[in-house]
Coordinates of C-alpha atoms and ligand atoms in Angstrom, one line a residue:
M6 CA -70.1 89.7 5.1
C7 CA -73.7 90.0 6.2
G8 CA -76.4 89.2 3.7
I9 CA -79.2 91.4 2.4
V10 CA -82.3 90.4 0.6
G11 CA -85.5 92.6 0.2
Y12 CA -88.6 91.5 -1.9
V13 CA -91.8 93.6 -3.0
G14 CA -94.1 91.9 -5.2
D15 CA -97.5 89.8 -5.4
Q16 CA -96.2 86.7 -3.4
E17 CA -95.6 85.9 0.3
A18 CA -92.4 87.5 1.0
V19 CA -91.0 85.3 3.9
P20 CA -90.5 82.1 1.8
I21 CA -88.6 84.2 -0.8
L22 CA -86.7 86.1 1.8
L23 CA -85.8 82.7 3.7
D24 CA -84.6 81.1 0.3
G25 CA -82.5 84.2 -0.6
L26 CA -81.0 84.2 3.0
R27 CA -80.1 80.5 2.8
R28 CA -78.2 81.2 -0.5
L29 CA -76.6 84.4 1.3
E30 CA -75.8 82.5 4.8
Y31 CA -72.0 82.0 3.6
R32 CA -71.7 85.7 3.9
G33 CA -72.3 85.7 7.7
Y34 CA -74.1 83.2 10.0
D35 CA -74.1 84.6 13.6
S36 CA -77.9 85.7 13.7
A37 CA -80.6 86.2 11.1
G38 CA -84.1 88.2 10.9
V39 CA -86.7 89.2 8.6
A40 CA -89.3 92.0 8.7
V41 CA -92.6 92.2 6.7
L42 CA -95.3 94.9 6.1
H43 CA -98.8 93.6 6.5
E44 CA -101.8 95.8 6.2
G45 CA -99.8 98.9 7.5
T46 CA -98.0 97.2 10.4
I47 CA -94.4 95.8 10.3
E48 CA -93.7 92.5 12.1
V49 CA -90.2 91.4 12.8
R50 CA -88.6 88.0 13.8
R51 CA -85.0 87.6 14.7
S52 CA -82.8 84.6 16.1
V53 CA -79.2 84.2 17.2
G54 CA -77.3 81.6 15.4
K55 CA -77.8 80.1 11.9
L56 CA -80.9 80.5 9.6
I57 CA -82.4 77.3 10.7
N58 CA -83.1 79.0 14.0
L59 CA -84.9 81.9 12.4
E60 CA -87.0 79.3 10.3
K61 CA -88.1 77.6 13.5
A62 CA -89.0 80.9 15.2
L63 CA -91.1 81.6 12.1
A64 CA -92.6 78.1 12.1
D65 CA -93.7 78.9 15.6
R66 CA -95.0 82.2 15.0
A67 CA -95.5 83.0 11.3
I68 CA -95.7 86.3 9.8
H69 CA -97.4 87.3 6.5
G70 CA -97.0 90.2 3.8
R71 CA -95.9 90.8 0.5
T72 CA -93.2 93.2 1.1
G73 CA -90.3 92.3 3.1
I74 CA -86.5 92.4 4.0
G75 CA -84.1 89.8 5.6
H76 CA -80.7 89.8 6.9
T77 CA -78.0 87.3 7.8
R78 CA -75.3 88.9 10.0
W79 CA -71.5 88.8 10.6
A80 CA -71.1 90.8 13.9
T81 CA -68.9 93.7 13.9
H82 CA -70.5 96.2 16.3
G83 CA -72.3 94.4 19.2
K84 CA -72.1 90.5 19.9
P85 CA -74.3 88.2 18.2
S86 CA -77.5 88.5 20.1
E87 CA -81.2 88.8 19.0
Q88 CA -81.3 92.5 20.1
N89 CA -78.3 92.9 17.8
A90 CA -79.7 91.1 14.9
H91 CA -81.2 92.8 12.1
P92 CA -83.6 94.2 11.1
H93 CA -83.5 97.3 13.3
R94 CA -86.6 99.5 13.6
S95 CA -87.5 103.2 14.8
D96 CA -90.7 105.2 14.1
G97 CA -92.5 103.0 11.8
C98 CA -89.5 102.0 9.5
V99 CA -87.3 99.0 9.5
L100 CA -83.8 98.3 7.8
V101 CA -81.1 95.8 7.2
H102 CA -77.5 97.0 6.8
N103 CA -74.2 95.4 5.5
G104 CA -71.1 97.5 6.5
I105 CA -70.1 99.8 9.1
I106 CA -71.1 103.2 10.2
E107 CA -67.9 104.9 11.3
N108 CA -69.5 108.2 12.9
Y109 CA -72.3 106.1 14.7
V110 CA -71.1 107.3 18.3
A111 CA -71.5 110.9 17.9
L112 CA -74.7 110.4 15.6
K113 CA -76.1 108.2 18.4
Q114 CA -75.6 110.5 21.1
E115 CA -77.2 113.4 19.1
L116 CA -80.1 111.2 18.6
Q117 CA -80.2 110.4 22.3
R118 CA -80.2 114.0 23.2
D119 CA -83.3 114.4 20.9
G120 CA -85.1 111.7 22.6
H121 CA -84.5 108.6 20.8
H122 CA -84.0 105.3 22.6
F123 CA -81.8 102.5 21.4
Q124 CA -82.3 98.8 21.8
S125 CA -79.1 97.4 20.4
E126 CA -75.4 98.2 20.5
T127 CA -75.1 98.2 16.8
D128 CA -73.9 100.9 14.6
T129 CA -76.8 100.0 12.3
E130 CA -79.5 101.2 14.6
V131 CA -78.7 104.9 14.2
V132 CA -79.5 104.7 10.6
A133 CA -83.0 103.5 11.4
H134 CA -83.4 106.3 13.8
L135 CA -82.0 108.8 11.4
I136 CA -84.5 107.7 8.7
G137 CA -87.4 107.6 11.2
R138 CA -86.5 111.1 12.3
H139 CA -86.6 112.4 8.8
M140 CA -90.1 110.8 8.0
K141 CA -91.6 112.3 11.2
R142 CA -90.5 115.8 9.7
G143 CA -92.5 115.0 6.6
A144 CA -89.9 113.4 4.4
N145 CA -91.1 110.2 2.3
L146 CA -89.0 107.0 2.7
V147 CA -86.7 107.6 0.0
E148 CA -86.1 111.1 0.7
A149 CA -85.2 110.3 4.4
M150 CA -82.9 107.5 3.1
R151 CA -81.2 109.9 0.9
A152 CA -81.0 112.5 3.8
A153 CA -79.7 109.8 6.2
T154 CA -76.7 108.7 3.7
R155 CA -75.6 112.4 3.7
E156 CA -75.4 112.2 7.5
I157 CA -73.6 108.7 7.9
R158 CA -69.9 108.0 7.3
G159 CA -68.5 104.4 6.5
S160 CA -69.6 101.8 4.2
Y161 CA -73.1 100.4 3.7
A162 CA -75.5 98.8 1.9
I163 CA -79.2 99.4 3.2
A164 CA -82.5 98.0 2.4
A165 CA -85.4 99.8 4.0
L166 CA -89.3 99.6 4.3
C167 CA -91.8 101.8 6.3
E168 CA -95.5 101.4 7.5
R169 CA -96.7 104.4 5.6
E170 CA -95.5 103.3 2.1
P171 CA -96.9 99.8 1.3
Q172 CA -95.4 98.0 -1.7
T173 CA -92.4 99.9 -1.4
L174 CA -88.7 99.2 -0.7
V175 CA -85.8 101.7 -0.7
A176 CA -82.1 100.8 -0.8
A177 CA -78.8 102.6 -0.6
R178 CA -75.2 101.6 -1.3
S179 CA -71.8 102.9 -0.7
G180 CA -68.8 100.4 -0.2
C181 CA -70.9 97.3 -0.1
P182 CA -72.5 95.6 -3.0
L183 CA -76.3 95.6 -3.8
V184 CA -78.0 94.4 -6.9
I185 CA -81.6 94.7 -8.1
G186 CA -83.6 92.2 -10.1
Q187 CA -87.1 92.2 -11.7
C188 CA -89.2 89.3 -12.7
A189 CA -92.9 89.2 -13.4
G190 CA -94.9 90.8 -10.5
A191 CA -91.8 91.4 -8.4
T192 CA -88.6 93.3 -7.7
L193 CA -86.0 92.0 -5.4
V194 CA -82.7 93.6 -4.0
A195 CA -79.8 91.6 -2.4
S196 CA -76.3 91.8 -1.5
D197 CA -75.3 89.3 -4.3
V198 CA -77.0 87.6 -7.2
M199 CA -77.0 84.5 -5.6
A200 CA -80.2 85.5 -3.8
M201 CA -82.2 86.1 -6.6
L202 CA -81.2 83.8 -9.4
A203 CA -84.3 81.7 -8.7
H204 CA -86.3 84.6 -9.8
T205 CA -84.3 86.4 -12.4
R206 CA -80.7 86.4 -14.0
D207 CA -81.1 90.1 -15.4
V208 CA -79.8 92.3 -12.8
T209 CA -78.6 95.8 -11.9
Y210 CA -75.6 96.7 -9.7
L211 CA -76.0 100.0 -7.9
E212 CA -73.0 102.1 -7.9
E213 CA -71.5 104.1 -5.0
G214 CA -73.9 106.7 -3.7
D215 CA -76.9 105.2 -5.4
V216 CA -80.3 105.3 -3.8
A217 CA -83.1 103.1 -5.5
L218 CA -86.9 103.1 -4.9
M219 CA -88.5 99.9 -5.6
T220 CA -91.9 98.8 -6.0
P221 CA -93.4 95.3 -7.8
S222 CA -93.2 96.8 -11.3
Q223 CA -90.7 99.7 -11.2
V224 CA -87.2 100.6 -10.1
S225 CA -86.0 104.2 -10.2
I226 CA -82.4 105.1 -9.1
T227 CA -80.8 108.4 -8.1
D228 CA -77.7 109.8 -6.7
A229 CA -77.6 110.8 -3.1
A230 CA -78.6 114.4 -4.1
G231 CA -81.8 113.0 -5.8
A232 CA -80.7 113.3 -9.4
P233 CA -82.0 110.4 -11.5
V234 CA -79.1 107.8 -12.8
R235 CA -79.1 105.1 -15.4
R236 CA -77.7 101.8 -14.6
T237 CA -77.4 98.9 -17.2
V238 CA -78.8 95.5 -16.8
T239 CA -76.4 92.5 -16.7
R240 CA -77.3 89.0 -17.7
V241 CA -75.9 86.6 -15.2
S242 CA -74.5 83.4 -16.7
W243 CA -75.0 81.3 -13.4
D244 CA -78.1 79.3 -12.7
A245 CA -79.6 78.6 -9.3
A246 CA -78.6 74.9 -9.7
A247 CA -74.9 76.0 -10.0
A248 CA -75.4 76.9 -6.1
E249 CA -76.6 73.6 -5.1
K250 CA -74.6 70.8 -3.3
A251 CA -75.7 68.4 -6.1
G252 CA -75.3 65.3 -4.0
Y253 CA -71.9 66.2 -2.3
A254 CA -71.5 66.4 1.4
H255 CA -70.3 69.9 1.4
F256 CA -70.1 72.7 -1.0
M257 CA -66.4 72.6 -0.3
L258 CA -66.2 68.9 -1.5
K259 CA -68.0 69.8 -4.6
E260 CA -66.0 72.7 -5.5
I261 CA -62.7 70.8 -5.0
Y262 CA -64.0 68.2 -7.6
E263 CA -65.2 71.1 -10.0
Q264 CA -61.9 72.2 -10.5
P265 CA -60.9 70.6 -13.7
Q266 CA -64.0 72.1 -15.0
A267 CA -63.3 75.4 -13.5
I268 CA -59.6 75.4 -15.0
R269 CA -61.0 74.4 -18.4
D270 CA -63.6 77.2 -18.5
T271 CA -61.0 79.6 -17.4
M272 CA -58.7 78.7 -20.3
R273 CA -61.5 78.1 -23.1
G274 CA -61.0 80.4 -26.1
R275 CA -58.0 82.2 -24.5
Y276 CA -55.2 80.9 -26.3
T277 CA -54.1 79.9 -29.8
F278 CA -51.7 77.1 -30.5
D279 CA -50.7 78.2 -33.9
T280 CA -49.1 81.2 -32.4
G281 CA -48.3 79.9 -28.9
E282 CA -50.3 83.0 -27.6
A283 CA -52.8 83.8 -24.9
D284 CA -55.8 85.9 -26.2
L285 CA -57.4 88.1 -23.7
P286 CA -59.5 90.5 -25.5
D287 CA -61.0 92.2 -22.3
I288 CA -57.6 92.7 -20.9
G289 CA -57.9 96.6 -21.3
L290 CA -54.3 97.0 -22.5
T291 CA -52.9 97.0 -26.0
D292 CA -50.0 94.9 -26.7
E293 CA -48.0 98.3 -27.2
Q294 CA -49.0 99.3 -23.6
F295 CA -48.2 95.7 -22.2
A296 CA -44.9 96.2 -23.8
Q297 CA -44.1 99.3 -22.1
I298 CA -44.7 98.2 -18.6
G299 CA -42.3 99.1 -16.1
R300 CA -43.1 96.9 -13.0
I301 CA -46.1 94.7 -11.9
W302 CA -48.1 95.1 -8.6
I303 CA -50.4 92.1 -7.8
V304 CA -52.6 93.1 -4.6
A305 CA -55.2 90.7 -3.1
C306 CA -56.5 89.4 0.3
G307 CA -56.6 85.8 1.7
T308 CA -56.2 83.1 -0.4
S309 CA -56.4 85.5 -3.5
W310 CA -53.1 86.9 -2.0
H311 CA -51.5 83.3 -2.1
A312 CA -52.4 83.2 -5.8
G313 CA -50.7 86.8 -6.3
L314 CA -47.6 85.2 -4.7
V315 CA -47.5 82.3 -7.1
G316 CA -48.2 84.8 -9.8
K317 CA -44.9 86.7 -8.6
Y318 CA -42.7 83.6 -9.1
L319 CA -44.3 82.8 -12.4
I320 CA -44.3 86.0 -14.2
E321 CA -40.5 87.0 -13.0
E322 CA -39.4 83.5 -14.3
M323 CA -41.5 83.7 -17.6
V324 CA -41.5 87.4 -18.3
R325 CA -38.2 88.5 -16.6
T326 CA -40.0 91.6 -15.2
P327 CA -40.1 92.6 -11.5
V328 CA -43.4 91.9 -9.7
L329 CA -44.3 93.3 -6.1
V330 CA -47.0 91.4 -4.2
D331 CA -49.0 93.0 -1.5
I332 CA -51.9 92.3 0.8
G333 CA -54.7 95.0 0.3
S334 CA -54.9 96.1 3.7
E335 CA -51.3 96.8 4.0
F336 CA -51.2 98.6 0.6
R337 CA -53.6 100.9 0.9
Y338 CA -52.0 102.7 3.9
R339 CA -48.6 103.1 3.3
N340 CA -48.1 105.6 0.6
P341 CA -47.1 103.0 -2.1
L342 CA -44.5 103.9 -4.8
V343 CA -46.8 103.2 -7.8
E344 CA -45.6 104.6 -11.0
K345 CA -47.7 105.5 -14.1
D346 CA -46.0 102.8 -16.5
D347 CA -46.8 99.9 -13.7
L348 CA -49.2 97.5 -14.4
F349 CA -51.6 96.9 -11.3
V350 CA -53.2 93.6 -11.0
T351 CA -55.8 92.7 -8.4
I352 CA -57.3 89.4 -7.7
S353 CA -60.5 88.5 -6.0
Q354 CA -63.0 85.9 -6.0
S355 CA -65.9 88.0 -5.0
G356 CA -64.7 91.4 -6.6
E357 CA -66.0 92.9 -3.4
T358 CA -63.1 92.8 -0.8
A359 CA -63.1 96.2 0.7
D360 CA -59.2 96.4 1.0
T361 CA -58.6 95.0 -2.5
L362 CA -61.1 97.4 -3.8
A363 CA -59.4 100.5 -2.1
A364 CA -56.0 99.4 -3.2
A365 CA -57.2 99.3 -6.9
R366 CA -58.7 102.8 -6.5
E367 CA -55.4 104.1 -5.0
A368 CA -53.2 102.6 -7.9
K369 CA -55.7 104.0 -10.4
Q370 CA -55.3 107.4 -8.9
R371 CA -51.5 107.2 -9.1
G372 CA -51.9 106.6 -12.8
A373 CA -51.2 102.9 -12.9
R374 CA -53.5 100.6 -15.3
V375 CA -55.7 98.2 -13.1
V376 CA -56.4 94.8 -14.5
S377 CA -58.5 92.5 -12.1
I378 CA -58.6 88.7 -12.2
V379 CA -62.3 88.2 -10.6
N380 CA -64.9 85.6 -10.5
V381 CA -68.0 87.4 -10.0
V382 CA -69.3 89.1 -13.3
G383 CA -70.3 92.7 -12.8
S384 CA -68.9 93.0 -9.2
T385 CA -67.6 96.3 -8.0
L386 CA -63.8 95.4 -8.8
A387 CA -64.8 94.2 -12.3
R388 CA -66.5 97.4 -13.1
E389 CA -63.9 99.6 -11.7
S390 CA -60.9 98.1 -13.5
D391 CA -59.3 99.0 -17.0
G392 CA -59.4 95.4 -17.6
V393 CA -60.8 92.0 -16.3
L394 CA -59.7 88.6 -16.6
Y395 CA -62.7 86.6 -15.3
T396 CA -62.0 83.1 -13.8
H397 CA -65.0 81.3 -15.1
C398 CA -65.5 78.8 -12.2
G399 CA -69.1 79.5 -11.3
P400 CA -70.5 80.5 -7.7
E401 CA -68.1 79.3 -5.0
I402 CA -70.2 78.8 -1.9
G403 CA -67.9 77.1 0.6
V404 CA -66.3 79.9 2.7
A405 CA -62.9 78.3 2.4
S406 CA -61.9 79.1 -1.3
T407 CA -60.7 76.1 -3.5
K408 CA -61.8 76.2 -7.0
A409 CA -61.6 80.1 -7.3
F410 CA -57.9 79.8 -6.4
T411 CA -56.9 77.2 -9.0
A412 CA -58.9 79.2 -11.5
Q413 CA -56.9 82.4 -10.5
L414 CA -53.9 80.4 -11.0
A415 CA -54.8 79.4 -14.6
A416 CA -55.7 83.0 -15.1
L417 CA -52.2 84.1 -13.9
Y418 CA -50.6 81.6 -16.3
L419 CA -52.6 83.0 -19.3
L420 CA -51.5 86.6 -18.2
A421 CA -47.8 85.6 -17.9
L422 CA -47.8 83.7 -21.1
H423 CA -49.5 87.0 -22.8
L424 CA -46.8 89.1 -21.1
A425 CA -44.1 87.0 -22.2
R426 CA -45.2 86.7 -25.8
V427 CA -45.9 90.5 -26.4
R428 CA -42.5 91.7 -24.5
G429 CA -40.9 89.2 -26.7
V430 CA -39.4 86.9 -24.0
L431 CA -41.0 84.0 -25.4
N432 CA -40.9 82.8 -29.1
A433 CA -44.0 81.1 -30.8
N434 CA -42.4 77.7 -30.8
D435 CA -41.6 77.8 -26.9
G436 CA -45.3 79.6 -26.4
R437 CA -46.6 76.3 -28.2
V438 CA -44.7 73.8 -26.1
W439 CA -45.8 75.6 -22.9
L440 CA -49.4 75.7 -23.8
E441 CA -49.3 72.0 -24.4
R442 CA -48.4 71.4 -21.0
F443 CA -50.6 73.9 -19.6
V444 CA -53.9 72.6 -21.3
A445 CA -53.1 69.1 -19.9
L446 CA -53.4 70.5 -16.3
P447 CA -57.3 69.8 -15.9
S448 CA -56.8 66.1 -16.8
L449 CA -54.0 65.7 -14.1
V450 CA -56.1 67.3 -11.6
E451 CA -58.8 64.7 -12.3
Q452 CA -56.0 62.1 -12.0
I453 CA -55.3 63.3 -8.2
L454 CA -59.2 63.5 -7.5
K455 CA -59.5 59.9 -8.4
R456 CA -56.8 59.1 -5.7
D457 CA -58.7 60.8 -3.0
G458 CA -58.9 57.8 -0.9
E459 CA -54.8 58.0 -0.3
I460 CA -55.4 61.5 1.1
Q461 CA -58.2 60.3 3.2
A462 CA -56.0 57.6 4.7
I463 CA -53.3 60.1 5.7
A464 CA -55.8 62.3 7.0
K465 CA -56.9 59.5 9.4
R466 CA -53.4 59.2 10.7
Y467 CA -53.0 62.5 11.9
Y468 CA -56.3 64.5 12.2
E469 CA -55.9 64.3 16.1
K470 CA -52.7 66.5 16.0
R471 CA -53.1 70.1 17.2
N472 CA -50.1 71.8 15.1
F473 CA -49.3 71.3 11.5
L474 CA -46.2 72.9 9.7
Y475 CA -46.2 73.2 6.0
L476 CA -42.8 73.7 4.0
G477 CA -42.4 74.6 0.5
R478 CA -39.8 76.4 -1.8
G479 CA -40.0 78.8 -4.7
I480 CA -43.2 78.7 -6.7
N481 CA -44.6 76.2 -4.1
Y482 CA -43.9 78.4 -0.8
P483 CA -47.2 80.2 -1.5
I484 CA -48.7 76.8 -1.7
A485 CA -47.4 75.8 1.6
L486 CA -49.2 79.0 2.9
E487 CA -52.3 78.1 1.2
G488 CA -52.2 74.5 2.5
A489 CA -51.8 75.9 6.0
L490 CA -54.5 78.3 5.7
K491 CA -57.0 75.7 4.4
L492 CA -56.2 73.6 7.4
K493 CA -56.8 76.3 10.1
E494 CA -60.0 77.7 8.4
I495 CA -61.9 74.6 8.4
S496 CA -60.3 72.3 11.0
Y497 CA -59.1 74.9 13.6
I498 CA -55.8 73.3 13.9
H499 CA -53.0 75.5 14.2
A500 CA -50.9 75.3 11.0
E501 CA -48.1 77.6 9.7
G502 CA -46.7 77.6 6.2
Y503 CA -43.1 78.4 5.8
A504 CA -40.3 78.7 3.0
A505 CA -38.5 75.5 3.4
G506 CA -35.1 77.2 3.6
E507 CA -36.3 79.6 6.5
M508 CA -37.2 76.7 8.8
K509 CA -34.0 76.7 10.7
H510 CA -34.5 80.3 11.6
G511 CA -37.3 79.6 14.0
P512 CA -40.0 77.2 13.5
I513 CA -37.5 74.1 13.9
A514 CA -37.7 74.8 17.6
L515 CA -41.5 73.9 17.4
I516 CA -40.7 70.5 15.7
D517 CA -41.5 67.4 17.8
Q518 CA -43.1 64.0 17.3
D519 CA -46.5 65.7 17.7
M520 CA -46.0 68.1 14.6
P521 CA -46.6 66.6 11.3
V522 CA -44.8 68.5 8.8
V523 CA -46.2 68.7 5.2
V524 CA -43.3 68.9 2.6
L525 CA -44.0 70.0 -0.9
A526 CA -41.1 68.4 -2.9
P527 CA -41.5 68.5 -6.7
R528 CA -38.6 67.2 -8.9
D529 CA -37.0 70.7 -9.6
R530 CA -33.6 72.4 -9.3
L531 CA -34.4 73.0 -5.6
Y532 CA -35.3 69.3 -4.9
E533 CA -32.3 68.3 -3.1
K534 CA -32.2 71.3 -0.7
T535 CA -35.7 70.4 0.0
V536 CA -34.8 66.8 0.9
S537 CA -32.1 68.3 3.4
N538 CA -34.9 70.1 5.0
L539 CA -36.8 67.2 5.4
M540 CA -33.9 65.1 6.8
E541 CA -33.5 68.0 9.5
V542 CA -37.4 67.5 10.3
K543 CA -37.1 63.8 10.5
A544 CA -34.0 64.0 12.8
R545 CA -36.2 65.8 15.4
N546 CA -38.8 63.0 15.1
A547 CA -41.6 64.9 13.4
P548 CA -44.0 62.7 11.3
V549 CA -43.4 63.9 7.7
I550 CA -46.0 63.9 4.8
A551 CA -44.1 64.3 1.7
L552 CA -45.8 65.3 -1.6
V553 CA -43.6 64.4 -4.5
S554 CA -43.5 64.0 -8.1
E555 CA -44.3 60.5 -9.6
G556 CA -41.4 58.1 -9.7
E557 CA -39.6 59.7 -7.1
R558 CA -38.2 57.1 -4.5
D559 CA -35.8 58.4 -2.2
L560 CA -38.4 60.2 0.0
G561 CA -40.4 57.0 0.2
N562 CA -37.8 55.6 2.9
V563 CA -37.8 58.9 4.9
A564 CA -41.2 60.0 4.8
D565 CA -44.0 58.7 7.0
A566 CA -46.7 59.1 4.2
V567 CA -45.9 59.9 0.6
F568 CA -48.4 61.4 -2.2
T569 CA -47.1 61.7 -5.6
I570 CA -48.3 64.1 -8.4
P571 CA -48.0 63.5 -11.9
E572 CA -44.6 64.8 -13.4
V573 CA -45.1 68.5 -15.0
P574 CA -42.6 71.3 -15.3
A575 CA -42.0 72.9 -12.0
L576 CA -43.9 76.1 -12.8
L577 CA -47.2 74.0 -13.3
T578 CA -46.8 72.2 -10.0
P579 CA -48.8 74.6 -7.7
I580 CA -52.1 73.6 -9.1
L581 CA -51.6 69.9 -8.4
F582 CA -50.2 70.1 -5.0
T583 CA -53.0 72.6 -4.0
V584 CA -55.5 70.1 -4.9
A585 CA -53.8 67.5 -2.6
L586 CA -53.5 69.9 0.0
Q587 CA -57.5 71.1 -0.2
L588 CA -58.4 67.2 0.1
L589 CA -56.2 66.8 3.0
A590 CA -57.5 69.8 4.9
Y591 CA -61.2 68.6 3.8
H592 CA -60.7 64.9 5.2
I593 CA -59.2 66.2 8.5
A594 CA -62.0 68.7 9.1
V595 CA -64.5 65.9 8.3
L596 CA -62.9 63.6 10.9
R597 CA -62.9 66.5 13.4
G598 CA -66.5 67.1 12.8
T599 CA -66.3 70.9 12.3
D600 CA -68.8 72.8 10.2
L601 CA -66.5 73.0 7.2
D602 CA -68.8 75.0 4.7
Q603 CA -69.3 77.8 7.4
P604 CA -66.3 77.7 9.6
R605 CA -66.5 79.9 12.9
N606 CA -66.1 83.5 12.8
L607 CA -65.3 83.6 8.8
A608 CA -67.2 85.1 6.1
K609 CA -66.8 84.5 2.5
S610 CA -66.8 88.1 1.3
V611 CA -65.0 90.7 3.6
T612 CA -66.7 94.1 2.5
V613 CA -65.5 95.8 5.6
E614 CA -62.0 96.9 6.7
Ligands
G6P10 C1 -62.2 86.1 2.8 C2 -62.5 84.7 2.4 C3 -61.4 83.9 1.7 C4 -60.9 84.9 0.5 C5 -60.6 86.2 1.0 C6 -60.5 87.3 -0.1 O1 -61.5 86.2 4.0 O2 -62.9 83.8 3.6 O3 -61.6 82.7 1.2 O4 -59.8 84.4 0.1 O5 -61.7 86.8 1.6 O6 -61.6 87.2 -0.9 P1 -61.7 87.6 -2.5 O7 -63.3 87.6 -2.9 O8 -61.3 89.1 -2.5 O9 -61.0 86.6 -3.3

């Protein structure tokens, strides 16, 4: 959600800002802008649409300076337009913002009564005016920022500069991420590390309420009241090359193909064959504490929520402990019945999703232990949890999540194994057998990827349809939801995921020859029931795309298209089905010609409610 980058140093700022914005564009892409300070004057360029438009505007009318800020926007208040694009300015200062200023209406009215004129419909512009007013009254930029943060309510990450203080940037954070990095001769600030990996991998994450003052050689951080605070430096293991397409047509395709490695990296060093155990040293709970857990909650949003639903089937089956799964935005507002001996698991690729973060805080306040499955090292969720299980899948750039999801599933398998062993539900021998099947998964994913052409051929037959239904049962019901979500996110085709047994209670009314039905039918104890559902679909003339276990013949005669997955125990089928469904959605979107790495209206990281 909105990308921010700031630079103060000895180089021309604009190329560095544009490079940073390019790497952050997945956060929002409806408009973009930069501002630089040159010989005491601020110059701003802004454009509607993708970053390329801003680059063209800058090529037409270049601006120069060694201190600057940039922004790529995902609109909340005010439609995407040049006037609403950031940076916003007032009284010799200029700023960019990610988040929502909730009391902006009252502040705007008060500022207008005080003679301030507004150029945009945004909530952000009030902050520029507040800072401008404090500076007019004698404050310097950092004092003005601190004063403004005491007046605004809501969530924000802000970076600002002003004409009176050359070679200075100021930033503030509450509710939205900001990270600072230093390299020889320069300091950078950004919404996430992707924007600065070309310059440094040693970064400092700001905490809630922090205000930072930056020059090319120094960074000083205080709390909102002005008291100095110390923040540690984190070394990021990703490098800039990990965020390139590396010859693939799209980031999404590259990330689909990275899944065998992402799953391997998530498994690596986290199990011991001899004892049949998972080794999770950073999990934050002792074996004794794990043994005493009453119930387990899993809370997440979007695709990560689907991983949570798989986690429920998995943990309840393997650990025989009740699991409650919830969506972050639902959980946080309904006075949830979390108990002190509950384990609270959150799942998030970014570690910054506002609703997931709020849910974790709520659970912590109620005394539960919070363990998070997170991809971004050092993210807010990772820092605020009692324990972390990192998915080591590298940066995920495609807005539609792929490798992060299957890596989350791999992490959940490890968590389930750990719980099952420490709670005495699974003995060492069964743990070993289970591990053998589990570690074979990445090479089975490779086998599916090699058969991409089969899925492409299916996509060619159905890409012009306007509605799809996805059916699954048990642990593959959430995979039906995820398959449908992938399709709608990137191809804009209406798709619904449904529990196969529930189809007769409504969606069957929609079925006709124009609605392909994707059925997930592994050979498990529910197989025959799923086949019955498929026959009901067929009887209503719907084209059926069946995903089945290898060697399955019954469905070949009934379904219009069949894709087989390698035979694995039922609990391990979700990752294999997922990869096939990701490829199906990808090829359909390519055939429809959508902008599938940056689908309309979506943002990768939802840092506002
Ligand atoms: C956005 C993204 C999804 C993602 C969801 C949760 O909606 O577009 O791909 O699943 O946020 O994000 P998180 O970072 O918490 O996993």
